[in-house]
Short mmCIF file of C-alpha atoms in Angstrom, two decimals:
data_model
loop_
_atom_site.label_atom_id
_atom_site.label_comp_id
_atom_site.label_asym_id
_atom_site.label_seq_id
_atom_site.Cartn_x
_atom_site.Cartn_y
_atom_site.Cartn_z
CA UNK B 1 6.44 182.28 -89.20
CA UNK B 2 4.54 180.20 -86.57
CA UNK B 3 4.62 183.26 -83.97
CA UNK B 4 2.92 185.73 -86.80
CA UNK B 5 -0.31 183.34 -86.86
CA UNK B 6 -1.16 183.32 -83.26
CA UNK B 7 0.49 186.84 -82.82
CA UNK B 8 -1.63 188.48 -85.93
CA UNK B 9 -4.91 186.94 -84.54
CA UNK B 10 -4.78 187.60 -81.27
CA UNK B 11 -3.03 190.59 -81.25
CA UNK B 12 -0.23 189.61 -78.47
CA UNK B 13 3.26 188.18 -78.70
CA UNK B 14 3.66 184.87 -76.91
CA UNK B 15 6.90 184.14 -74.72
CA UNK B 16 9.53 182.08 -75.78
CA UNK B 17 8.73 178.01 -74.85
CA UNK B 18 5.19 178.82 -75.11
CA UNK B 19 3.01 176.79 -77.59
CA UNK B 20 2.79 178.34 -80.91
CA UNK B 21 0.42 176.79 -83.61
CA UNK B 22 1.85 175.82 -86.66
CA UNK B 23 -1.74 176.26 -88.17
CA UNK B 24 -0.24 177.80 -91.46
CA UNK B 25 2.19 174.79 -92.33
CA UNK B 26 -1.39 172.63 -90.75
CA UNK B 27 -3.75 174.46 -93.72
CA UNK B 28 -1.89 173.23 -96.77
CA UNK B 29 -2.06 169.54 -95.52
CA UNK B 30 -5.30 169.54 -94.70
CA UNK B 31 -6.38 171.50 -97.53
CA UNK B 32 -4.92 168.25 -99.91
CA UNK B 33 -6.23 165.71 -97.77
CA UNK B 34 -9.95 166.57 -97.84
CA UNK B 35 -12.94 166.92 -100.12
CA UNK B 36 -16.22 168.22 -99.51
CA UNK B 37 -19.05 166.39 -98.78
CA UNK B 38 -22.49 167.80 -98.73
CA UNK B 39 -22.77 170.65 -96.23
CA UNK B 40 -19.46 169.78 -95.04
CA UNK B 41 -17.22 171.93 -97.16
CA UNK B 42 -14.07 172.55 -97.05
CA UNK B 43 -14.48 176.11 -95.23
CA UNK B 44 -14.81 174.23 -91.98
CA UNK B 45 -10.67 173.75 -92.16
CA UNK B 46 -9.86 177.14 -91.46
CA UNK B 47 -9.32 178.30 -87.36
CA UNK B 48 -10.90 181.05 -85.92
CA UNK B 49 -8.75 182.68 -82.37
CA UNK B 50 -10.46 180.19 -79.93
CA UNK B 51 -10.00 176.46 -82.35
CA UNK B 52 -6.04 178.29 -83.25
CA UNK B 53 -5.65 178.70 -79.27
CA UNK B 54 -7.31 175.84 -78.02
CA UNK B 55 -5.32 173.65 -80.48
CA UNK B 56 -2.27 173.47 -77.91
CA UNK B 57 -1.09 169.51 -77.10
CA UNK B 58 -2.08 168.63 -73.87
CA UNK B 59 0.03 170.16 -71.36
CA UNK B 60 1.55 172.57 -73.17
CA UNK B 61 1.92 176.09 -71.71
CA UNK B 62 -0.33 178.92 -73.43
CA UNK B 63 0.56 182.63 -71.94
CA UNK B 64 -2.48 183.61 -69.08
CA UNK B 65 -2.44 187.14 -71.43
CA UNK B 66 -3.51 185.50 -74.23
CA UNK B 67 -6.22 183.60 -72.45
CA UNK B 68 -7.72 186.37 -70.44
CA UNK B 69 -7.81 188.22 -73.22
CA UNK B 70 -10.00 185.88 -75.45
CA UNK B 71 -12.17 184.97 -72.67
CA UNK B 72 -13.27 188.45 -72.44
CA UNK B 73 -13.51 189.02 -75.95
CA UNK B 74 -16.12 185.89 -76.13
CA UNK B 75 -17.81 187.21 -73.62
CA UNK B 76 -18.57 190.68 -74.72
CA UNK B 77 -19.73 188.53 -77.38
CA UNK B 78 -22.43 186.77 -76.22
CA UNK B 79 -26.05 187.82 -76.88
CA UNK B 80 -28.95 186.91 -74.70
CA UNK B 81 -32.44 186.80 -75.91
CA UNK B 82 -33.72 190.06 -77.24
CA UNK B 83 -36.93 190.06 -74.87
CA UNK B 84 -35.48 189.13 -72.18
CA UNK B 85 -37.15 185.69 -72.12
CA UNK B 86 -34.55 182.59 -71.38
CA UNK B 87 -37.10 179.81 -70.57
CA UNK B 88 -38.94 178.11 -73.18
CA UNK B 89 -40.64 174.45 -73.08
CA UNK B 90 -38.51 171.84 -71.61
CA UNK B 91 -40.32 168.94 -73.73
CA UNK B 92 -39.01 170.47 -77.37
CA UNK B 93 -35.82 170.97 -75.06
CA UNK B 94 -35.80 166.90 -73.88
CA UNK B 95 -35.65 166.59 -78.02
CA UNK B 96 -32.83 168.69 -78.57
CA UNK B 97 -31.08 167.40 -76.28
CA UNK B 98 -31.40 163.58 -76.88
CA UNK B 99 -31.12 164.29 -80.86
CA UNK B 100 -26.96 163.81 -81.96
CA UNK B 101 -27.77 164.71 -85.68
CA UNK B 102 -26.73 168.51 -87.38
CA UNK B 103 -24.39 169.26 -89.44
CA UNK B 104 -22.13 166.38 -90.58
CA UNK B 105 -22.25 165.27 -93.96
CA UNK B 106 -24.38 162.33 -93.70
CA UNK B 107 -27.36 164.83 -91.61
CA UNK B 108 -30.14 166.09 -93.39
CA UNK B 109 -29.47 170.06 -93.86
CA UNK B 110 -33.42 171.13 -93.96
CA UNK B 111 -33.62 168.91 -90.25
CA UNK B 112 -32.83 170.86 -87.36
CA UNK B 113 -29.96 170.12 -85.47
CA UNK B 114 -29.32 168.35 -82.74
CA UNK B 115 -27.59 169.45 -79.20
CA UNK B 116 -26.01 166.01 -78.44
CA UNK B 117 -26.30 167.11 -74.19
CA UNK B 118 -26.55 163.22 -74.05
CA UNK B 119 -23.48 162.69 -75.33
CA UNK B 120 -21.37 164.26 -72.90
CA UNK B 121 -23.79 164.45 -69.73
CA UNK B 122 -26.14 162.79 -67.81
CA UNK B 123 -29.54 164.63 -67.64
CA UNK B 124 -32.84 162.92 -66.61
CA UNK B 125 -31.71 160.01 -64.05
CA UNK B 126 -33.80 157.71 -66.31
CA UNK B 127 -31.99 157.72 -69.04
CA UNK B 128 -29.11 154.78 -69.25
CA UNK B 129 -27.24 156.19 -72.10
CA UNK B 130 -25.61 159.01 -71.39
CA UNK B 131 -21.22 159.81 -72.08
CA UNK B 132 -19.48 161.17 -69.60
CA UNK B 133 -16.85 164.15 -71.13
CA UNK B 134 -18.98 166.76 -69.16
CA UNK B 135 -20.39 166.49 -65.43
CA UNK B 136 -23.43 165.48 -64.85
CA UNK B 137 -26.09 167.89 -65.09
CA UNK B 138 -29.23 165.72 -62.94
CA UNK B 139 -30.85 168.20 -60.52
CA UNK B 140 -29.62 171.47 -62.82
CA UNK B 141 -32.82 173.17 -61.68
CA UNK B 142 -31.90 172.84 -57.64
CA UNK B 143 -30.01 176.10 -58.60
CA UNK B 144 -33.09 178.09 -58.88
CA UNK B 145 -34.13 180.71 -61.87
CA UNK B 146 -32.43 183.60 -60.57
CA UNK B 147 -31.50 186.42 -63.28
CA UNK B 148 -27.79 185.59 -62.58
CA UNK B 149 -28.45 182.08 -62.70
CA UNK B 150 -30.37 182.35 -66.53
CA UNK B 151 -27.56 184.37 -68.04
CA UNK B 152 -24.81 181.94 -66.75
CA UNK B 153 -26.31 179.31 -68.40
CA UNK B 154 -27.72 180.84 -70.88
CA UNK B 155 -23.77 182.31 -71.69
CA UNK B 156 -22.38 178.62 -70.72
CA UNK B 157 -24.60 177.03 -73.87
CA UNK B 158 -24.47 180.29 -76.52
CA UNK B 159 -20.07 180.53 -75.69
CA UNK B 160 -19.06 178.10 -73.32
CA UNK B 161 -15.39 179.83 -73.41
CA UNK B 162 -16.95 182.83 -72.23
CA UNK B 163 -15.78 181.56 -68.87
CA UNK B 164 -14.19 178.45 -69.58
CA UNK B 165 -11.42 178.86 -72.44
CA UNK B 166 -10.63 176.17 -74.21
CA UNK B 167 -14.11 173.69 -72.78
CA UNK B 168 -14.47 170.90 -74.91
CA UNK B 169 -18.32 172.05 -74.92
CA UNK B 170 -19.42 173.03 -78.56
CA UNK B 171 -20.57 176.81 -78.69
CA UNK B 172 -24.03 176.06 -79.45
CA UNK B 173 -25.05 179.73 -80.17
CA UNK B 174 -22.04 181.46 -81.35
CA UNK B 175 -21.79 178.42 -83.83
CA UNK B 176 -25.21 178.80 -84.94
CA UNK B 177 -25.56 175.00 -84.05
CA UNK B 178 -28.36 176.17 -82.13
CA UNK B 179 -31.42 178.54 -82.88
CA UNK B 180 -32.44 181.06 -80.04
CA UNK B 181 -35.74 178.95 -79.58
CA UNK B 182 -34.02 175.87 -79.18
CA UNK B 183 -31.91 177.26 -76.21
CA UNK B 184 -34.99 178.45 -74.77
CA UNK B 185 -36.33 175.43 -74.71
CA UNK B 186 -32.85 173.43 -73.80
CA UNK B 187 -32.76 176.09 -70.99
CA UNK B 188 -36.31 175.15 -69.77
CA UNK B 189 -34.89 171.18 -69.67
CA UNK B 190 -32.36 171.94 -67.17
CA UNK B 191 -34.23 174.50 -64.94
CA UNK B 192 -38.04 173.82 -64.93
CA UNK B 193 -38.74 172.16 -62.17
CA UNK B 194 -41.33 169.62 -64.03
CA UNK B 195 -38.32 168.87 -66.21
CA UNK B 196 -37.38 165.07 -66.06
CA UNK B 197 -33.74 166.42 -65.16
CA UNK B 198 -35.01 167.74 -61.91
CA UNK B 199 -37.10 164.61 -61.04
CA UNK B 200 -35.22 161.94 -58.77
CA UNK B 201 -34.76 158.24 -60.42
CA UNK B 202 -38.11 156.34 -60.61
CA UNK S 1 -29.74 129.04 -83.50
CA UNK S 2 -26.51 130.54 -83.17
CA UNK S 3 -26.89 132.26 -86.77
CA UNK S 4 -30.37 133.67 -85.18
CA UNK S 5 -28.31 135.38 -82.39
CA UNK S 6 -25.75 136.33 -84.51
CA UNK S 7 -28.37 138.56 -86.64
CA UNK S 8 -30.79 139.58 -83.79
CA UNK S 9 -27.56 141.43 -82.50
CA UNK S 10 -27.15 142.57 -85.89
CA UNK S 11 -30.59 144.23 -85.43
CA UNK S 12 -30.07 145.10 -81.92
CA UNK S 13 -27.06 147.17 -82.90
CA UNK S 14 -27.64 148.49 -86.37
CA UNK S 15 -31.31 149.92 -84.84
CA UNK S 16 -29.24 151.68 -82.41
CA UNK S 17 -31.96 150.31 -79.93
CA UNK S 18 -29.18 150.82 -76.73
CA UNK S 19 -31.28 151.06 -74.23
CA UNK S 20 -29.37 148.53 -72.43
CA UNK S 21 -26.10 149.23 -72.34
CA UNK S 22 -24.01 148.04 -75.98
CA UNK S 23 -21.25 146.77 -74.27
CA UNK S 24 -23.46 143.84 -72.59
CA UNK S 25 -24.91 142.63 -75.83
CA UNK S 26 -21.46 143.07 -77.33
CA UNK S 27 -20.11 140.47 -74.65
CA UNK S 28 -22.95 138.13 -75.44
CA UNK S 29 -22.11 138.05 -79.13
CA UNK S 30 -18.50 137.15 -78.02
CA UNK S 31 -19.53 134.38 -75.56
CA UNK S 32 -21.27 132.84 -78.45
CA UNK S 33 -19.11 133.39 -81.55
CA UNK S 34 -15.92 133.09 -79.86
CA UNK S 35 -13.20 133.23 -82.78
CA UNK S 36 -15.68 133.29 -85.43
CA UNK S 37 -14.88 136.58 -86.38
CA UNK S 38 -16.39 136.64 -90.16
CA UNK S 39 -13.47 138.41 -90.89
CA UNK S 40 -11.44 134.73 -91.84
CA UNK S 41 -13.67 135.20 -95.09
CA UNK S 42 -12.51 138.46 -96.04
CA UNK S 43 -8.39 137.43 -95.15
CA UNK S 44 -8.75 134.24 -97.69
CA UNK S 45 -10.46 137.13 -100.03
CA UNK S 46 -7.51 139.47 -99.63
CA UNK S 47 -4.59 136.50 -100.38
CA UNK S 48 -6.25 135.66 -103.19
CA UNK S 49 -6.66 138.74 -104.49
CA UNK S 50 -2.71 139.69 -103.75
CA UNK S 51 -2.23 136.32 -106.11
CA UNK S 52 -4.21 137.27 -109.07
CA UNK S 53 -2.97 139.18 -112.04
CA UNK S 54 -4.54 142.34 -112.74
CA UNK S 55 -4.38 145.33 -114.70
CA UNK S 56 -2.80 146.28 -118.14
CA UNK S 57 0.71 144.43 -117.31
CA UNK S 58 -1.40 141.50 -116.14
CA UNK S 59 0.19 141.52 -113.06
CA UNK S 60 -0.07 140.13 -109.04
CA UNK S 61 0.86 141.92 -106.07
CA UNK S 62 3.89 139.50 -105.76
CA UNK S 63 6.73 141.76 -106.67
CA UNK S 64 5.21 144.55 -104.79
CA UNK S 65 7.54 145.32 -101.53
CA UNK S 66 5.78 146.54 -98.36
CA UNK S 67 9.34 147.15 -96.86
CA UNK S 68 10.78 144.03 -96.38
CA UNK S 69 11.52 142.87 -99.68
CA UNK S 70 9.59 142.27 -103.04
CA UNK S 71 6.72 140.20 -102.17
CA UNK S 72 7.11 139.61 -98.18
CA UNK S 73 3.56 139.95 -96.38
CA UNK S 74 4.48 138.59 -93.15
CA UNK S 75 5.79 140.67 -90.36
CA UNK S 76 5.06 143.75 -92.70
CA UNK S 77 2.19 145.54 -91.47
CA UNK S 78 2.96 146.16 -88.30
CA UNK S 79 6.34 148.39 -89.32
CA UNK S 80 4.06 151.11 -91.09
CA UNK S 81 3.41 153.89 -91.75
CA UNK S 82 7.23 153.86 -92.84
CA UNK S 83 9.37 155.79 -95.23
CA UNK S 84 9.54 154.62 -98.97
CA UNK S 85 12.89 155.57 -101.03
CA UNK S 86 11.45 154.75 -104.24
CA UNK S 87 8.45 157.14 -103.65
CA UNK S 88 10.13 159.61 -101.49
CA UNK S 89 7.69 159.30 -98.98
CA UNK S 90 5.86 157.81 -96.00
CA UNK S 91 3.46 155.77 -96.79
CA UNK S 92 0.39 153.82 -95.17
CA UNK S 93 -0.64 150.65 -96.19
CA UNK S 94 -3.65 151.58 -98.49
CA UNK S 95 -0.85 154.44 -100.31
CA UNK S 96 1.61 151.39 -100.22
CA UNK S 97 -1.31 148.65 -101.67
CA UNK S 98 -2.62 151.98 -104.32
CA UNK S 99 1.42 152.82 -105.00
CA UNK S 100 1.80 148.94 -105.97
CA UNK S 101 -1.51 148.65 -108.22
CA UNK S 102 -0.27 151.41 -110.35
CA UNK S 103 3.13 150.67 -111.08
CA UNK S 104 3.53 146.56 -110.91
CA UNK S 105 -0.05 145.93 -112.38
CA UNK S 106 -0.53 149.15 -114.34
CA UNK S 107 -4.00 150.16 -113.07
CA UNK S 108 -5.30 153.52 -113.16
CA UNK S 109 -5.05 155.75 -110.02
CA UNK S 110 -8.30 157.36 -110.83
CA UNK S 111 -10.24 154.07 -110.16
CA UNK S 112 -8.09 152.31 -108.10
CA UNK S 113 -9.20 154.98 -105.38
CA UNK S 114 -12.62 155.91 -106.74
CA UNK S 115 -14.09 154.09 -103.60
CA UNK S 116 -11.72 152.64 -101.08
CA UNK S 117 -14.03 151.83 -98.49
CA UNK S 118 -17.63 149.90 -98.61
CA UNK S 119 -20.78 151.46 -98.17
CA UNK S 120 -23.14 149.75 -95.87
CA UNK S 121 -24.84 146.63 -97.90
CA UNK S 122 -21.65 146.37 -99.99
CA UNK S 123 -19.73 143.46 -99.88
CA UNK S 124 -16.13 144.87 -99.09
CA UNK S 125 -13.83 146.35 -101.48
CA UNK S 126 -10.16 145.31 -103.07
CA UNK S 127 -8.46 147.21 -100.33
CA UNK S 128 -10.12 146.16 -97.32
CA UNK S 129 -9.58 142.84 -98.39
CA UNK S 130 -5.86 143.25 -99.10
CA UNK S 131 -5.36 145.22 -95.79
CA UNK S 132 -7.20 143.00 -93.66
CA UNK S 133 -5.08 139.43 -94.73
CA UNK S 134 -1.76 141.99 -94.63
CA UNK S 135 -2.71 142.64 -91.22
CA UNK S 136 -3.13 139.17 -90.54
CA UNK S 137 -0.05 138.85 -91.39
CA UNK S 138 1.59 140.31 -88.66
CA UNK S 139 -1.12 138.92 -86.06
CA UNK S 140 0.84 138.34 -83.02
CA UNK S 141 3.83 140.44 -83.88
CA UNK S 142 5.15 143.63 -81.74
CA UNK S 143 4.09 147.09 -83.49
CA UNK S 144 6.87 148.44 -84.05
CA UNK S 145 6.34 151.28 -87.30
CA UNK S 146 9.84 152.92 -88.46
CA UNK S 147 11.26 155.88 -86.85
CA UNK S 148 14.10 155.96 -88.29
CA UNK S 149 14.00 158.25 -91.28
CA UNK S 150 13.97 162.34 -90.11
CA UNK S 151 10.17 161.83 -92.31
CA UNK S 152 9.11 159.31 -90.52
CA UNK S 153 9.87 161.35 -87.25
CA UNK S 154 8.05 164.71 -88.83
CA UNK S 155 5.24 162.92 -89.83
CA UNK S 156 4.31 161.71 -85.83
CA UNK S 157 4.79 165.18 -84.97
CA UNK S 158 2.44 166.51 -87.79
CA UNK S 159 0.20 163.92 -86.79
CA UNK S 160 0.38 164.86 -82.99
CA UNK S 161 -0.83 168.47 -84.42
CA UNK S 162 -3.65 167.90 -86.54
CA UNK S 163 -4.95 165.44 -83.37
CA UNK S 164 -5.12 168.25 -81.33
CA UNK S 165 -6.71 170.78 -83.90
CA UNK S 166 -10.00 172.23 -83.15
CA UNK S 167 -11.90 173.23 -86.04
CA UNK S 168 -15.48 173.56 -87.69
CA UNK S 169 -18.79 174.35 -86.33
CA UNK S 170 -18.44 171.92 -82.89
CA UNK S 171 -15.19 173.07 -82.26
CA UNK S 172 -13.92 169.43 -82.34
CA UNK S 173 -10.55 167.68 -82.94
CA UNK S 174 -9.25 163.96 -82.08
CA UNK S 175 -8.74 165.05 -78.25
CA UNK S 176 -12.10 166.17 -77.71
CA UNK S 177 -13.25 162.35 -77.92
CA UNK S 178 -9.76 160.62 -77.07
CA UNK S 179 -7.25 162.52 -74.82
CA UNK S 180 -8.78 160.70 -71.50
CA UNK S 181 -9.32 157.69 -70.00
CA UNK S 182 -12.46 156.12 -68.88
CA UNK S 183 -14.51 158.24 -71.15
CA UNK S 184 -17.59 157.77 -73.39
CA UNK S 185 -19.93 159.16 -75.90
CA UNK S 186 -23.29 157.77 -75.09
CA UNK S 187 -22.40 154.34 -74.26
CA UNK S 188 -19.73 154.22 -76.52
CA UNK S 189 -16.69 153.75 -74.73
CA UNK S 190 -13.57 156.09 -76.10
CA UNK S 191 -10.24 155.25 -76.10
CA UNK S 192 -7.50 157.67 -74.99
CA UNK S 193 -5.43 157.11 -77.95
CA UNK S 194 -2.65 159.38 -76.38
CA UNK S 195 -2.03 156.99 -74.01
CA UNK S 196 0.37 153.90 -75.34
CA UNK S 197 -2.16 151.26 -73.48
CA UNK S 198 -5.08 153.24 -75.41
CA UNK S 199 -3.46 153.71 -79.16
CA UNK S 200 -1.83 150.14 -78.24
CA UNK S 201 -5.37 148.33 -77.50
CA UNK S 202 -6.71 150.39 -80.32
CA UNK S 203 -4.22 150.04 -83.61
CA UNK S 204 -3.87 146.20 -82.96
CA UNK S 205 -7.44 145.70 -83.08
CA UNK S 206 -7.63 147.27 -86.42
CA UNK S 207 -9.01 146.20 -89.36
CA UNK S 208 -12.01 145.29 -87.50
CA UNK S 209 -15.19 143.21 -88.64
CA UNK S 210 -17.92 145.76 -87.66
CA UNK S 211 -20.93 143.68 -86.25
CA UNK S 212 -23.56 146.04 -86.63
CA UNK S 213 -22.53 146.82 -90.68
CA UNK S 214 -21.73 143.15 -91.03
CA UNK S 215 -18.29 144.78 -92.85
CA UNK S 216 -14.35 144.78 -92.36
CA UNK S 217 -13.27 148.12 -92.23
CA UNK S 218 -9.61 149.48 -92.16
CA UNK S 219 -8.35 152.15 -89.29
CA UNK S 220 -8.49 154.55 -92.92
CA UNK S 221 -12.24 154.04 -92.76
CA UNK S 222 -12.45 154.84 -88.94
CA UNK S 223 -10.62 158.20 -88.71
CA UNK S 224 -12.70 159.05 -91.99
CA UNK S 225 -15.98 157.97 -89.95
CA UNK S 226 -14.50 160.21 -87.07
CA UNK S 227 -13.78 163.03 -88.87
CA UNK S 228 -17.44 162.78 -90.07
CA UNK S 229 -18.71 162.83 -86.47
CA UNK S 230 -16.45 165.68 -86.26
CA UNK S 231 -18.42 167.73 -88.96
CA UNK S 232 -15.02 168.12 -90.75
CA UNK S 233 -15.36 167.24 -94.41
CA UNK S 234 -14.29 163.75 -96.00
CA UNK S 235 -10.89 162.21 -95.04
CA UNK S 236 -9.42 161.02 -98.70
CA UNK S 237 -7.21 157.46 -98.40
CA UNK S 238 -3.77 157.95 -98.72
CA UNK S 239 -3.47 161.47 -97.78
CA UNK S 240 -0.63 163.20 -95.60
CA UNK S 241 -3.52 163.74 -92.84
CA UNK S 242 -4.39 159.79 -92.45
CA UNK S 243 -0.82 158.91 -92.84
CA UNK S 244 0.15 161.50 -89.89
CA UNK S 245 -2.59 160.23 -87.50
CA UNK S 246 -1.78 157.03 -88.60
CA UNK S 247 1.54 157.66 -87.43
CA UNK S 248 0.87 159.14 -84.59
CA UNK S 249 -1.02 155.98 -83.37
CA UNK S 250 1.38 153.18 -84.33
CA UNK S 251 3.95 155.06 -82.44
CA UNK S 252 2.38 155.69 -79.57
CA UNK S 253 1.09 151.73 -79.43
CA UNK S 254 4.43 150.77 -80.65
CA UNK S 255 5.20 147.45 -78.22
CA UNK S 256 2.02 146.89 -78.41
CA UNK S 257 0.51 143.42 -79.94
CA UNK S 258 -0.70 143.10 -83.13
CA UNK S 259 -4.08 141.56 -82.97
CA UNK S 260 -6.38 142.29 -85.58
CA UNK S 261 -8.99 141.61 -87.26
CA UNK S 262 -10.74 143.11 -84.52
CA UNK S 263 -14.20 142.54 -83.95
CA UNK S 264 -16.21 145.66 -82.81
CA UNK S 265 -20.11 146.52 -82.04
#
């Protein structure tokens, strides 16, 4: 029962021991024990393959077959900008990444949302109030703007399990959390040099 | 003068003004208020309200049994969430308090739960009263929640699931924000609540007087107010998925002390 979930959706049998999610017997109590709330509906319960994978307790073995495979399906995924254009203006980007607002119940749907960087990294040296669940991201733009450079971090912020199954990271564009401008211009915070992110601590 | 402090942190929080890091005004607030954790009010408000008939059958709380007996407060709290014969189920405190309003004092379900937990400006409901004196009830005592019942045991493990789920749009679950140590959002320090030292430091401390909503709130109110931040939609009171992380907690603080009300930022 448990193995047909994970085995359905990702199309591979799991060996004994491993992890299997129990994400069928896990929808009917969560399905009783929450109500909708504004644009939080009730929708959001249900797993797609990465949330059902990535759901394992810490520690807990997951087969490398399974992994691999998922990793390359999000990557084949991914889609960069359509004219080729990754940079945008790191100022709008310093807003989207200081704002922590999008999508819960309590946010304003007609705002647009909020990356949260803050939350999880440091960024401009300046700024006190930053969490620490990601590594620290002061002096991004010391890695230059080569094309390989722009489409790994362009692919890190639109499917972070692209190359990292399983991050913690949000999937800012294959969530739709973010709009294509607004990772332009979150792009442009890390890697333009005028950015306060590449500036060293006044 | 210290009333003036007391509110100009208020401020300070509530604004969200953190430039300075929230932890240092937090420790100023302590050095000045000490015990005076406003809280006291709301404990007096909850015993009184546990000895005043109610409802249809004109009722108090009195006979109600929280698992040690009809009517025993103290030592109680700290042995849920625990398995109820006469319900057939495990049970928080909130589903114990609800369970007890609608049978001993005859009160309708319906409005009972209509709205469990205060909005901001409010000036505390029923159950946070009643939860916050029960929990003072047990202040000192060892957490210790029942694991003896095969239900009791299922329900950690269903709890130890849905912490680790990842769903909606930011991919989130309880581990994103508490499976480490030394970790924060912001400057808001996060407990690893897998950890017994982290579930231990966090369960005891709840119900909490929040500073910056000037409100007691109840550990149902702060998974709800998690699961928020986790764009999932709204945690109901008494449900299987509060009562499993609920679980999940107590266990894994279990010899841990019970000292709450808290007091938090």
């Amino acid at each position: 029962m448990r193995l047909a979930g994970v085995a359905r959706i990702v199309g591979l049998s799991l060996v004994a021991g491993s992890w299997t999610s129990a994400a069928e017997d896990i929808a009917a109590v969560l399905e009783s024990s929450f109500m909708a709330k504004n644009q939080a509906t009730m929708a959001r319960l249900q797993q797609d393959a990465v949330q059902e994978v990535c759901s394992a307790p810490r520690g807990t073995p997951v087969e490398e077959t399974v992994l691999s495979e998922l990793r390359q399906q999000r990557l084949d995924a991914v889609v960069l900008p359509a004219d080729g254009v990754f940079l945008g203006d790191w100022q709008r980007g310093a807003e989207v990444a200081g704002n922590g607002r999008g999508l819960q119940s309590s946010d304003d749907p007609t705002k647009p949302n909020g990356g949260n960087c803050y939350a999880c990294h440091q960024l401009a040296p300046d700024e006190v109030a930053y969490g620490n669940l990601g590594p620290s991201l002061t002096g991004y733009g010391a890695r230059g703007q080569s094309e390989p450079m722009l489409r790994y971090t362009w692919t890190k912020l639109w499917d972070t399990h692209a190359y990292n199954l399983c991050s913690h990271m949000p999937r800012f564009g294959a969530q739709g959390i973010l709009s294509e401008q607004q990772l332009r211009d979150v792009m442009a915070y890390l890697l333009d040099p005028a950015s306060p992110v590449n500036q060293t601590k006044q | 003068m210290k009333t003036v402090f007391f509110w100009s942190v208020c401020l300070a929080l509530s604004l969200g003004a953190a430039r300075v890091p929230a932890d240092g005004v937090f420790d100023q607030y302590r050095d000045l208020m000490g015990d005076d954790n406003p809280a006291v009010f709301v404990i007096d408000e909850g015993e009184e309200l546990w000895f005043t008939a109610q409802g249809p059958k004109s009722a108090t709380l009195e006979a109600c049994d929280l698992g040690l007996g009809s009517g025993v407060t103290a030592g109680a709290y700290v042995r849920f969430p625990r398995y109820f014969a006469d319900t057939n189920e495990v049970m928080d405190v909130e589903a114990r308090l609800v369970h007890c309003m609608t049978t001993i004092q005859g009160r309708d379900l319906e409005s009972v739960t209509a709205k469990p937990y205060s909005l901001r400006g409010d000036l505390g409901t029923e159950i946070e009263a009643l939860v916050t004196w029960l929990a003072a009830e047990s202040e000192g005592e060892t957490i210790a929640p029942e694991q003896t019942h095969a239900a009791e045991r299922e329900m950690y493990v269903l709890g130890e699931e849905i912490f680790f789920y990842r769903a909606g749009p930011h991919d989130f679950s309880c581990a994103t924000c508490h499976e480490q140590s030394e970790m924060r959002i912001r400057l808001q320090s996060l407990p690893d609540l897998t950890s017994h030292a982290g579930a231990a430091n966090a369960w005891g401390s709840w119900p909490a007087y929040r500073i910056s909503q000037g409100l007691v709130r109840t550990m149902g109110w702060r998974m709800r107010d998690c699961f928020r931040q986790q764009r999932w939609p709204e945690l109901q009171m008494g449900s299987t998925t509060s009562i499993a992380l609920q679980t999940y907690m107590a266990v894994n603080a279990a010899g841990g002390v019970m000292s709450a009300p808290g007091l938090k930022r």
